[in-house]
Amino acid sequence: MIGFILRRLGSAVLVLFTTSAIAFLIFFATPGIDPAARIAGRGASAQTLAQVRSSFGLDKPLPVQYLLMMKHLFVTRDLNSFVNRGEMVVPQIVQAAPITLSLVIGSAIIAVASSFALGLISALYKGRVVDPIIMTLAVLGISIPVFWLGEVANLITQGTLHHSAFSWVPPLGYTPLTQDPIQWALHLLFPWLTMAVMYVGIYSRVLRAELVAAFNEDFVQAARAKGITERRVVLRHALRCALIPVISLFGLDLGVLVGGAALLTEVVFGLPGVGFLTYQALENVDLSMIMGTTIYAAFFVVLMNALVDILHAKLDPRIRHA
Amino acid sequence: MLANRAALVALIILVIIVLVSLLAPLYASHVAHTNPFTSNVQGSIVVDGKKVDVMQQSATGLGVTPIGPTWHSRYFLGADGQGRDVMARVLYGGRVSLLIGSVSAAICCFVATALGIIAGYMGGLVDGILSRLFDVVWAFPVYLLAICLSIVLLTSTLTIGPISIGSGSLALPIAIISVIYVPYVARPIRAQVKSLRERMFIQAARSVGSSNWRIIRRDVLPNVLPSVIVYFPIMMALNILIAASLSFLGVGVQPPRAAWGTIINDGLPLLYTRPLVSLAPGVMIALTCVALNLLGDSLRDALDPGSKVRVGS
């Protein structure tokens, strides 16, 4: 097991290196683009351009430039934004991360709980009326653009019904958990629900398919033949086996969401998380910030992927020896 | 039976959406009598015998509000912030969204099939390199990859050899969107080809001296094609969604072109006064994607019952 973990972490480092290198190449080596002008922002003075060139070592070969960039990000952590002069990139990301985590974790809990319920009901009542209804709703869930759903939620809770049914919904924005837990939850409730919709759609479909497949497995038949109660067969035998693919999907999605896919939800609901930082940087064409958030994102995704694989190997011993 | 009926409904919905999008110019010129790409802030129209300004002076305070839905041929769904006919724009937007979705799904499926077959069939070092490449693209959050590529390319022309892509070109979002989901399709295809390679009929073809190219063309391709066909509508739905999200972030389709995503974005400042501007294109996206996903599900049940195609991103 320890050997597997080490090997997995080794390949994670390799992927992280390649990902950061690709992000770097997109910015610094795209043909026909002057990275100094891009980093310095629109209408930068010659002085700023010279400063950017020396700070990022743009007259030096690409590998040196890459190392300089990584040094600014991870060692000295003094990567400057040239658009918002003097704003440090790394501290801003560190400050925004808890907001993104609050959003993603809450949403993940809602998504997992409801998709378990829906997937289980759908699989148990396969072929009855509820099954196609749930599955059609699940397809709807994966077909709605999340930012649009968020705007519709805003329209209802902040607009049309704000003075009647939804008068308890606070205005858009964020309150830290440490400051006021109730306001924190109220501010995040609709972002949580909005973001959960798509994942409920995905997981309930996968869980249903896995459960239906598991019901036909020999070990489930054997458990039934032994006379175990149906409830125990479903929860202890079939569900356990069906969970493995759902767990790996969940881990990957969690990494991607913390990494940046939550950005649409953050923008729509005005939550100043890491995705929102990326969005602002995009509006201001602030390349330093985008590089920072991209590499932060890649780090989370790769870390989650490695954790998922290790967990996977723990649950399913066959993988360790593959 | 139920799946068949769902597939039929989905197909009918899709055909209708494609048809009305194709007929957008006819609608604009013969029904709405408008050019949906030029602003019309000064104009006025006649509704039920009364003359109404397209941009109405707000009753409270400053500013103007575009005309709401008339439910008549002109400004059926009202006007957007520049006085343009929303209905006509939604129809035009469908052309762009469907084009982006289908072309990038086709490119993605083609590239993924080619790479998946090469990786799975060749094995060894080639497989190792390609698989790692898939891992890396996979580890790169989709939105961030698209944002990075767009921000670098959107304001300047990318020239790779003889191909040059201008900043306003549709080719740019199409290229970005087709790249990001390649691993999504290529990985399962690779796994499938890897197991096919060990099967008897391919061993037999090899033992009678068939060339690799012939084996791939005659034996491997026909066996993976059903999976590719199943993936196509699902990828198209995903691509339409991601194209809309990119437009929302301002890095997708650039004006004056309109796609469903850009129209949603145009309507956001009017969300609380004229919600239909944003709601209508969103409903079209949802409708199209539900139909595509249902079609994908039924195709899978029909062609490829064993596979576990994952839907969503």
XYZ file of C-alpha atoms in Angstrom:
635
model
C 0.000 0.000 0.000
C 2.789 2.431 0.920
C 4.550 1.620 -2.335
C 1.339 2.396 -4.213
C 0.926 5.721 -2.409
C 4.486 6.759 -3.171
C 4.167 5.806 -6.826
C 0.870 7.677 -7.090
C 2.263 10.815 -5.460
C 5.285 10.626 -7.753
C 3.083 10.651 -10.834
C 1.024 13.478 -9.290
C 4.140 15.608 -9.078
C 4.891 14.793 -12.704
C 1.381 15.813 -13.825
C 1.593 18.977 -11.739
C 4.877 19.886 -13.392
C 3.467 19.294 -16.875
C 0.283 21.224 -16.129
C 2.160 24.228 -14.810
C 4.498 24.019 -17.797
C 1.537 24.056 -20.193
C -0.029 27.039 -18.412
C 3.333 28.736 -18.603
C 3.775 27.958 -22.304
C 0.299 29.259 -23.157
C 1.237 32.602 -21.658
C 4.882 32.894 -22.569
C 5.353 30.978 -25.797
C 2.190 31.418 -27.890
C 3.429 32.443 -31.342
C 2.903 36.094 -32.211
C 2.305 37.248 -28.664
C 4.582 39.429 -26.569
C 4.250 38.189 -22.977
C 5.677 41.398 -21.528
C 2.935 43.493 -23.119
C 0.328 41.011 -21.892
C 1.531 40.871 -18.316
C 1.959 44.629 -18.110
C -1.633 45.160 -19.196
C -3.231 47.573 -21.636
C -1.411 50.807 -22.403
C 1.589 50.101 -20.172
C 4.532 52.501 -20.187
C 7.933 51.548 -21.566
C 9.236 51.612 -18.017
C 6.694 49.050 -16.829
C 7.476 46.857 -19.828
C 11.172 46.940 -18.952
C 10.319 46.115 -15.353
C 8.197 43.138 -16.431
C 10.952 41.917 -18.765
C 13.550 41.939 -16.012
C 11.211 40.580 -13.319
C 10.197 37.571 -15.411
C 13.588 37.214 -17.107
C 12.021 37.496 -20.544
C 15.409 37.937 -22.215
C 16.517 34.574 -20.821
C 15.710 31.125 -22.276
C 12.265 29.579 -21.618
C 13.295 27.050 -18.915
C 14.857 29.868 -16.883
C 11.687 31.923 -17.325
C 9.637 28.966 -16.098
C 11.798 28.567 -12.994
C 11.602 32.306 -12.273
C 7.813 32.148 -12.528
C 7.637 29.195 -10.120
C 9.993 31.012 -7.752
C 7.691 34.053 -7.741
C 4.709 31.812 -7.077
C 5.960 29.319 -4.524
C 9.261 30.410 -2.997
C 9.233 34.190 -2.625
C 5.453 34.409 -3.225
C 5.859 37.982 -4.435
C 4.175 37.674 -7.826
C 2.859 41.147 -8.510
C -0.178 42.153 -10.423
C 0.868 44.757 -12.973
C -2.678 45.829 -13.706
C -3.656 46.574 -10.123
C -0.259 47.894 -9.181
C 1.208 46.496 -6.034
C -1.486 43.863 -5.458
C 0.184 40.596 -4.496
C -1.280 37.549 -6.208
C -0.625 34.779 -3.686
C -2.079 36.467 -0.542
C -5.243 37.314 -2.479
C -5.670 33.678 -3.486
C -5.054 32.513 0.089
C -7.681 34.982 1.288
C -10.251 33.898 -1.286
C -9.763 30.136 -0.825
C -11.992 29.699 2.293
C -14.936 31.206 0.378
C -14.519 28.772 -2.479
C -14.140 25.914 0.007
C -17.329 26.944 1.862
C -19.219 26.986 -1.406
C -17.867 23.696 -2.742
C -18.060 21.636 0.457
C -21.625 22.690 1.281
C -22.725 22.053 -2.263
C -20.988 18.672 -2.317
C -22.826 17.547 0.845
C -26.179 18.509 -0.682
C -25.307 16.876 -4.004
C -24.145 13.602 -2.455
C -27.079 13.266 -0.066
C -29.738 13.955 -2.678
C -28.161 11.898 -5.445
C -27.864 8.928 -3.077
C -31.533 9.154 -2.232
C -32.606 9.622 -5.856
C -30.254 6.966 -7.286
C -31.327 4.429 -4.669
C -35.057 5.061 -5.135
C -34.678 4.946 -8.909
C -32.766 1.660 -8.860
C -35.115 0.015 -6.333
C -38.192 1.031 -8.298
C -36.681 0.354 -11.710
C -39.387 0.173 -14.341
C -42.069 1.753 -12.146
C -43.393 5.286 -12.514
C -40.892 7.056 -10.228
C -37.817 5.722 -12.047
C -38.313 7.494 -15.397
C -39.490 10.640 -13.613
C -36.337 10.824 -11.503
C -34.124 9.990 -14.460
C -35.738 12.655 -16.654
C -35.154 15.198 -13.896
C -31.546 14.010 -13.711
C -31.125 14.606 -17.464
C -32.626 18.057 -16.991
C -30.105 18.677 -14.220
C -27.144 18.028 -16.496
C -28.663 20.088 -19.329
C -29.126 23.459 -17.630
C -26.277 25.968 -17.760
C -25.305 26.588 -14.134
C -24.858 30.362 -14.500
C -28.292 30.675 -16.065
C -29.865 28.638 -13.259
C -28.122 30.938 -10.806
C -29.535 34.005 -12.537
C -33.009 32.482 -12.432
C -32.542 31.834 -8.698
C -31.489 35.466 -8.293
C -34.455 36.657 -10.305
C -36.833 34.773 -8.034
C -35.193 35.339 -4.646
C -33.856 38.855 -5.220
C -36.444 40.119 -7.697
C -39.994 38.929 -8.252
C -40.595 37.173 -4.917
C -38.116 39.099 -2.803
C -40.819 40.961 -0.948
C -43.019 37.948 -0.301
C -41.862 34.330 -0.074
C -38.105 34.992 -0.144
C -37.820 38.070 2.045
C -35.444 36.114 4.310
C -32.829 35.773 1.555
C -29.973 38.236 2.217
C -28.584 40.366 -0.646
C -25.840 38.844 -2.803
C -22.445 38.604 -1.199
C -20.629 36.689 1.492
C -20.383 36.713 5.292
C -17.525 34.725 6.851
C -18.464 31.670 8.917
C -16.471 32.945 11.899
C -18.363 36.227 11.872
C -21.948 34.981 11.720
C -22.685 31.313 10.971
C -26.375 31.864 10.243
C -25.753 34.670 7.759
C -22.980 32.548 6.253
C -25.415 29.710 5.584
C -28.184 32.034 4.336
C -25.828 33.735 1.886
C -24.611 30.399 0.597
C -27.908 28.488 0.487
C -28.896 29.324 -3.085
C -25.342 29.096 -4.447
C -25.123 25.630 -2.834
C -28.391 24.469 -4.339
C -27.622 25.931 -7.768
C -24.246 24.296 -8.003
C -25.535 20.979 -6.649
C -28.161 20.553 -9.396
C -25.784 19.361 -12.117
C -23.930 16.992 -9.803
C -27.155 15.509 -8.473
C -27.986 14.792 -12.125
C -24.657 13.104 -12.807
C -24.310 11.085 -9.607
C -27.879 9.851 -9.406
C -27.573 8.542 -12.977
C -24.252 6.831 -12.299
C -25.414 5.417 -8.968
C -28.584 4.033 -10.490
C -26.662 2.377 -13.348
C -24.119 0.883 -10.927
C -26.819 -0.375 -8.546
C -28.817 -1.971 -11.356
C -25.634 -3.694 -12.535
C -24.788 -4.772 -8.968
C -28.239 -6.322 -8.450
C -27.384 -8.821 -11.183
C -24.020 -9.751 -9.702
C -23.491 -13.235 -8.296
C -22.539 -12.025 -4.849
C -25.820 -10.157 -4.502
C -27.746 -13.229 -5.630
C -25.735 -15.255 -3.125
C -26.529 -12.807 -0.343
C -30.213 -13.048 -1.226
C -30.053 -16.843 -1.353
C -28.597 -16.885 2.147
C -31.822 -15.290 3.314
C -30.425 -11.914 4.333
C -33.066 -9.189 4.494
C -33.480 -7.217 1.279
C -32.583 -4.033 3.101
C -29.247 -5.486 4.169
C -28.589 -6.873 0.689
C -29.131 -3.449 -0.848
C -27.293 -1.328 1.687
C -24.434 -3.631 2.657
C -23.752 -5.578 -0.516
C -24.976 -3.811 -3.639
C -24.565 -0.189 -2.539
C -21.038 -0.767 -1.311
C -19.958 -2.061 -4.686
C -21.849 0.652 -6.571
C -20.198 3.353 -4.488
C -16.677 2.886 -5.829
C -17.150 4.644 -9.204
C -19.256 7.361 -7.568
C -16.501 8.065 -5.055
C -13.893 8.443 -7.766
C -16.135 10.770 -9.792
C -16.871 12.768 -6.666
C -13.201 13.205 -5.831
C -12.359 14.388 -9.334
C -15.255 16.835 -9.376
C -14.322 18.159 -5.955
C -10.812 18.915 -7.191
C -12.075 20.591 -10.356
C -14.635 22.640 -8.402
C -12.215 23.880 -5.764
C -9.808 24.465 -8.616
C -11.994 26.814 -10.546
C -15.144 25.278 -11.978
C -17.035 26.985 -9.132
C -16.215 30.275 -10.825
C -19.525 30.587 -12.659
C -21.508 30.170 -9.443
C -19.212 32.578 -7.607
C -19.623 35.233 -10.287
C -23.409 34.908 -10.458
C -23.856 35.138 -6.687
C -21.116 37.690 -6.094
C -19.045 35.413 -3.827
C -15.458 36.704 -3.747
C -13.765 33.283 -4.019
C -10.849 32.151 -6.149
C -13.043 31.798 -9.224
C -14.214 35.360 -8.787
C -10.585 36.492 -8.639
C -9.996 34.702 -11.939
C -13.041 36.379 -13.410
C -11.920 39.841 -12.313
C -8.447 39.154 -13.647
C -10.038 38.141 -16.934
C -11.969 41.411 -17.082
C -8.834 43.433 -16.343
C -6.615 41.226 -18.527
C -4.420 40.653 -15.477
C -2.198 37.783 -16.538
C -0.226 37.465 -13.302
C -3.405 36.731 -11.390
C -4.680 34.246 -13.969
C -1.390 32.389 -13.885
C -1.598 32.288 -10.111
C -5.155 30.958 -9.987
C -4.518 28.472 -12.803
C -1.570 26.907 -11.053
C -3.423 26.921 -7.746
C -6.267 25.113 -9.525
C -4.011 22.534 -11.134
C -2.487 21.877 -7.729
C -5.890 21.101 -6.201
C -7.031 18.954 -9.085
C -3.874 16.872 -9.100
C -3.926 16.518 -5.317
C -7.560 15.365 -5.330
C -6.898 12.928 -8.168
C -4.061 11.364 -6.187
C -6.179 11.154 -3.017
C -9.037 9.570 -4.963
C -6.755 6.937 -6.436
C -5.321 6.119 -3.014
C -8.803 5.868 -1.490
C -9.886 3.798 -4.461
C -6.996 1.402 -3.913
C -7.928 1.118 -0.261
C -11.535 0.246 -1.114
C -10.691 -2.075 -3.988
C -7.494 -4.102 -3.448
C -7.393 -5.226 -7.114
C -6.197 -1.754 -8.146
C -3.108 -1.793 -5.940
C -1.584 -4.585 -7.964
C -2.622 -3.424 -11.422
C -40.231 0.895 -25.696
C -40.139 3.833 -23.331
C -36.589 4.623 -24.425
C -37.678 4.513 -28.054
C -40.483 6.943 -27.436
C -38.141 9.272 -25.521
C -35.637 9.080 -28.378
C -38.342 9.920 -30.890
C -39.514 12.932 -28.884
C -35.907 14.062 -28.475
C -35.269 13.730 -32.191
C -38.406 15.703 -33.077
C -37.436 18.490 -30.659
C -33.951 18.621 -32.145
C -35.204 18.744 -35.724
C -37.572 21.586 -34.823
C -34.816 23.554 -33.080
C -32.445 23.087 -36.023
C -35.155 24.060 -38.517
C -36.251 27.232 -36.746
C -32.611 28.241 -36.311
C -31.964 27.719 -40.009
C -35.037 29.760 -40.856
C -33.891 32.686 -38.663
C -33.169 35.060 -41.612
C -36.659 34.415 -43.003
C -38.199 35.146 -39.617
C -36.199 38.343 -39.253
C -36.998 39.686 -42.697
C -40.594 38.475 -43.206
C -42.119 38.188 -39.741
C -40.264 40.535 -37.430
C -39.176 42.996 -40.174
C -35.974 43.776 -38.346
C -32.239 43.390 -38.495
C -31.330 41.687 -35.205
C -27.724 42.913 -35.373
C -28.239 46.684 -35.525
C -29.421 48.622 -32.525
C -32.774 50.355 -32.724
C -32.850 52.775 -29.823
C -34.870 55.509 -31.532
C -37.521 53.395 -33.255
C -41.125 52.853 -32.423
C -43.679 50.252 -33.476
C -47.439 49.997 -33.597
C -49.014 47.501 -31.191
C -52.823 47.069 -31.158
C -53.227 50.358 -32.982
C -51.091 52.282 -30.494
C -47.649 53.697 -31.208
C -45.071 52.421 -28.718
C -41.410 53.369 -28.416
C -38.968 50.472 -28.516
C -36.980 52.063 -25.696
C -39.374 53.438 -23.137
C -38.586 56.210 -20.720
C -38.542 54.697 -17.255
C -41.475 55.777 -15.099
C -39.245 56.192 -12.054
C -36.084 58.209 -12.423
C -33.567 58.080 -15.209
C -32.845 55.506 -17.881
C -34.796 53.668 -20.500
C -36.326 50.210 -20.478
C -36.611 48.199 -23.678
C -40.067 47.168 -24.794
C -41.417 43.999 -23.171
C -42.889 41.021 -25.013
C -45.628 42.145 -27.409
C -46.624 38.562 -28.316
C -47.038 39.933 -31.851
C -44.861 39.392 -34.883
C -42.669 42.381 -34.099
C -40.771 42.145 -30.799
C -42.516 38.894 -29.908
C -40.263 38.493 -26.866
C -39.495 42.186 -26.497
C -36.243 44.018 -27.122
C -32.810 43.833 -25.527
C -30.761 46.711 -24.141
C -30.030 47.983 -27.655
C -33.573 47.741 -28.924
C -32.937 44.559 -30.926
C -35.645 41.934 -31.420
C -34.961 39.190 -28.846
C -36.915 36.490 -30.676
C -34.966 37.037 -33.888
C -31.707 37.091 -31.958
C -32.531 33.847 -30.151
C -33.184 32.176 -33.508
C -29.933 33.545 -34.952
C -28.152 32.560 -31.737
C -29.305 28.993 -32.263
C -27.406 28.857 -35.565
C -24.145 29.836 -33.858
C -24.657 27.665 -30.755
C -25.634 24.598 -32.771
C -22.743 25.185 -35.177
C -20.208 25.466 -32.365
C -21.674 22.457 -30.566
C -21.777 20.164 -33.575
C -18.496 21.151 -35.232
C -16.510 20.970 -32.004
C -18.168 17.656 -31.084
C -17.225 16.301 -34.531
C -13.609 17.491 -34.249
C -13.366 16.239 -30.676
C -14.762 12.789 -31.547
C -12.531 12.505 -34.622
C -9.315 13.508 -32.838
C -10.184 11.432 -29.769
C -10.957 8.349 -31.870
C -7.708 8.695 -33.807
C -5.606 9.203 -30.681
C -7.486 6.538 -28.720
C -6.967 3.976 -31.481
C -3.285 4.876 -31.879
C -2.660 4.692 -28.116
C -4.615 1.480 -27.611
C -3.357 -0.286 -30.725
C 0.312 0.685 -30.631
C 0.729 0.274 -26.868
C 4.172 0.737 -25.363
C 5.858 4.114 -25.470
C 3.312 5.781 -27.777
C 0.526 4.695 -25.449
C 2.481 5.919 -22.433
C 3.047 9.373 -23.907
C -0.511 9.797 -25.169
C -2.025 8.550 -21.910
C 0.044 10.988 -19.869
C -1.020 13.739 -22.268
C -4.671 12.846 -21.659
C -3.992 12.932 -17.900
C -2.538 16.411 -18.155
C -5.333 17.898 -20.266
C -7.779 16.153 -17.928
C -6.117 17.646 -14.837
C -6.399 21.125 -16.321
C -9.720 22.616 -15.206
C -11.763 23.054 -18.369
C -12.808 26.649 -17.749
C -9.334 27.755 -16.837
C -7.811 26.156 -19.911
C -10.376 27.912 -22.064
C -9.854 31.200 -20.215
C -6.074 30.962 -20.570
C -6.286 30.183 -24.274
C -8.918 32.828 -24.929
C -7.219 35.629 -23.047
C -3.990 35.046 -24.906
C -5.623 34.696 -28.296
C -8.710 36.869 -28.254
C -7.042 40.168 -28.886
C -4.521 39.030 -31.444
C -4.321 36.768 -34.448
C -2.905 33.309 -33.949
C -0.827 32.105 -36.865
C 0.218 28.482 -37.019
C 1.804 27.820 -40.406
C -0.724 28.605 -43.124
C -3.673 28.761 -40.720
C -4.379 32.081 -39.118
C -7.246 32.539 -36.702
C -8.510 36.062 -36.142
C -9.707 37.195 -32.753
C -13.368 37.500 -33.711
C -13.440 34.218 -35.582
C -15.759 31.407 -34.524
C -12.872 29.010 -35.160
C -11.302 30.072 -31.884
C -14.049 28.978 -29.472
C -14.592 25.887 -31.610
C -10.900 24.959 -31.425
C -10.733 25.571 -27.672
C -13.870 23.605 -26.925
C -12.862 20.672 -29.122
C -9.480 20.327 -27.411
C -10.648 20.327 -23.807
C -12.877 17.252 -23.988
C -10.611 15.064 -26.124
C -9.426 12.947 -23.151
C -13.022 12.425 -22.094
C -13.685 10.446 -25.281
C -10.164 9.240 -26.037
C -9.641 7.391 -22.750
C -12.557 4.956 -23.004
C -11.813 4.398 -26.720
C -8.212 3.576 -25.882
C -9.324 1.072 -23.239
C -11.716 -0.510 -25.711
C -9.077 -0.830 -28.445
C -6.615 -2.282 -25.951
C -8.969 -5.114 -25.139
C -10.003 -5.564 -28.798
C -6.353 -6.077 -29.733
C -6.208 -9.293 -27.733
C -9.339 -10.701 -29.347
C -9.204 -13.697 -31.642
C -10.385 -12.023 -34.850
C -7.639 -9.442 -34.705
C -5.024 -12.067 -33.897
C -6.347 -13.969 -36.908
C -6.138 -10.934 -39.178
C -2.598 -10.383 -38.054
C -1.603 -14.004 -38.595
C -2.762 -13.919 -42.215
C -0.469 -10.934 -42.741
C -2.883 -7.985 -42.746
C -1.153 -4.642 -42.365
C -1.766 -2.577 -39.238
C -3.610 0.026 -41.289
C -5.904 -2.627 -42.728
C -6.598 -4.136 -39.300
C -7.398 -0.724 -37.848
C -9.656 0.147 -40.762
C -11.433 -3.178 -41.167
C -11.488 -4.646 -37.664
C -10.852 -2.018 -34.999
C -12.749 0.972 -36.366
C -16.076 -0.781 -36.946
C -15.941 -2.024 -33.363
C -15.324 1.341 -31.729
C -17.618 3.300 -34.033
C -20.788 2.596 -31.985
C -19.163 4.169 -28.901
C -18.140 7.201 -30.936
C -21.686 7.585 -32.260
C -23.007 7.401 -28.694
C -20.538 10.053 -27.597
C -21.414 12.523 -30.345
C -24.756 13.881 -29.056
C -23.475 13.857 -25.472
C -20.381 15.819 -26.457
C -22.534 18.209 -28.450
C -24.664 18.918 -25.370
C -21.561 19.426 -23.237
C -20.036 21.710 -25.859
C -23.148 23.860 -26.142
C -23.142 24.248 -22.352
C -19.473 25.119 -22.167
C -19.720 27.514 -25.122
C -22.534 29.283 -23.281
C -20.456 29.459 -20.105
C -17.505 30.890 -22.019
C -19.745 33.500 -23.616
C -21.026 34.347 -20.144
C -17.440 34.980 -19.081
C -16.898 37.088 -22.187
C -14.313 34.794 -23.763
C -16.518 32.827 -26.145
C -18.394 34.104 -29.174
C -17.540 37.762 -29.773
C -20.036 40.435 -30.857
C -21.579 41.240 -33.313
C -22.174 37.494 -33.528
C -24.822 36.240 -31.149
C -24.980 32.812 -29.557
C -27.412 31.724 -26.859
C -24.766 32.317 -24.214
C -24.045 35.875 -25.397
C -27.745 36.717 -25.452
C -28.106 35.522 -21.836
C -25.165 37.755 -21.004
C -26.669 40.748 -22.853
C -29.853 40.312 -20.866
C -28.274 40.260 -17.407
C -28.418 44.033 -16.829
C -32.147 43.760 -17.619
C -32.678 40.645 -15.461
C -35.069 42.295 -13.016
C -36.959 44.453 -15.536
C -37.054 42.364 -18.742
C -36.174 38.823 -17.587
C -37.266 37.216 -20.863
C -34.138 38.480 -22.659
C -32.019 36.120 -20.525
C -34.633 33.452 -19.876
C -35.497 32.630 -23.488
C -32.001 31.612 -24.701
C -31.448 29.633 -21.474
C -34.616 27.665 -22.090
C -33.422 26.959 -25.635
C -30.076 25.687 -24.322
C -31.753 23.465 -21.742
C -34.231 22.110 -24.285
C -31.505 21.335 -26.822
C -29.254 19.683 -24.256
C -32.038 17.568 -22.750
C -32.918 16.351 -26.250
C -29.269 15.598 -27.079
C -28.696 13.759 -23.790
C -31.876 11.696 -24.187
C -30.798 10.853 -27.726
C -27.360 9.840 -26.456
C -28.928 7.615 -23.781
C -31.178 5.832 -26.246
C -28.359 5.429 -28.763
C -26.261 3.854 -26.036
C -29.025 1.467 -25.044
C -29.442 0.498 -28.693
C -25.841 0.327 -29.904
C -23.610 -0.158 -26.959
C -25.485 -1.552 -23.964
C -22.354 -2.602 -22.072
C -20.647 0.756 -22.006
C -20.756 3.178 -19.135
C -20.750 6.524 -20.796
C -20.464 9.218 -18.210
C -22.633 12.241 -18.845
C -21.875 15.681 -17.518
C -18.589 17.311 -16.763
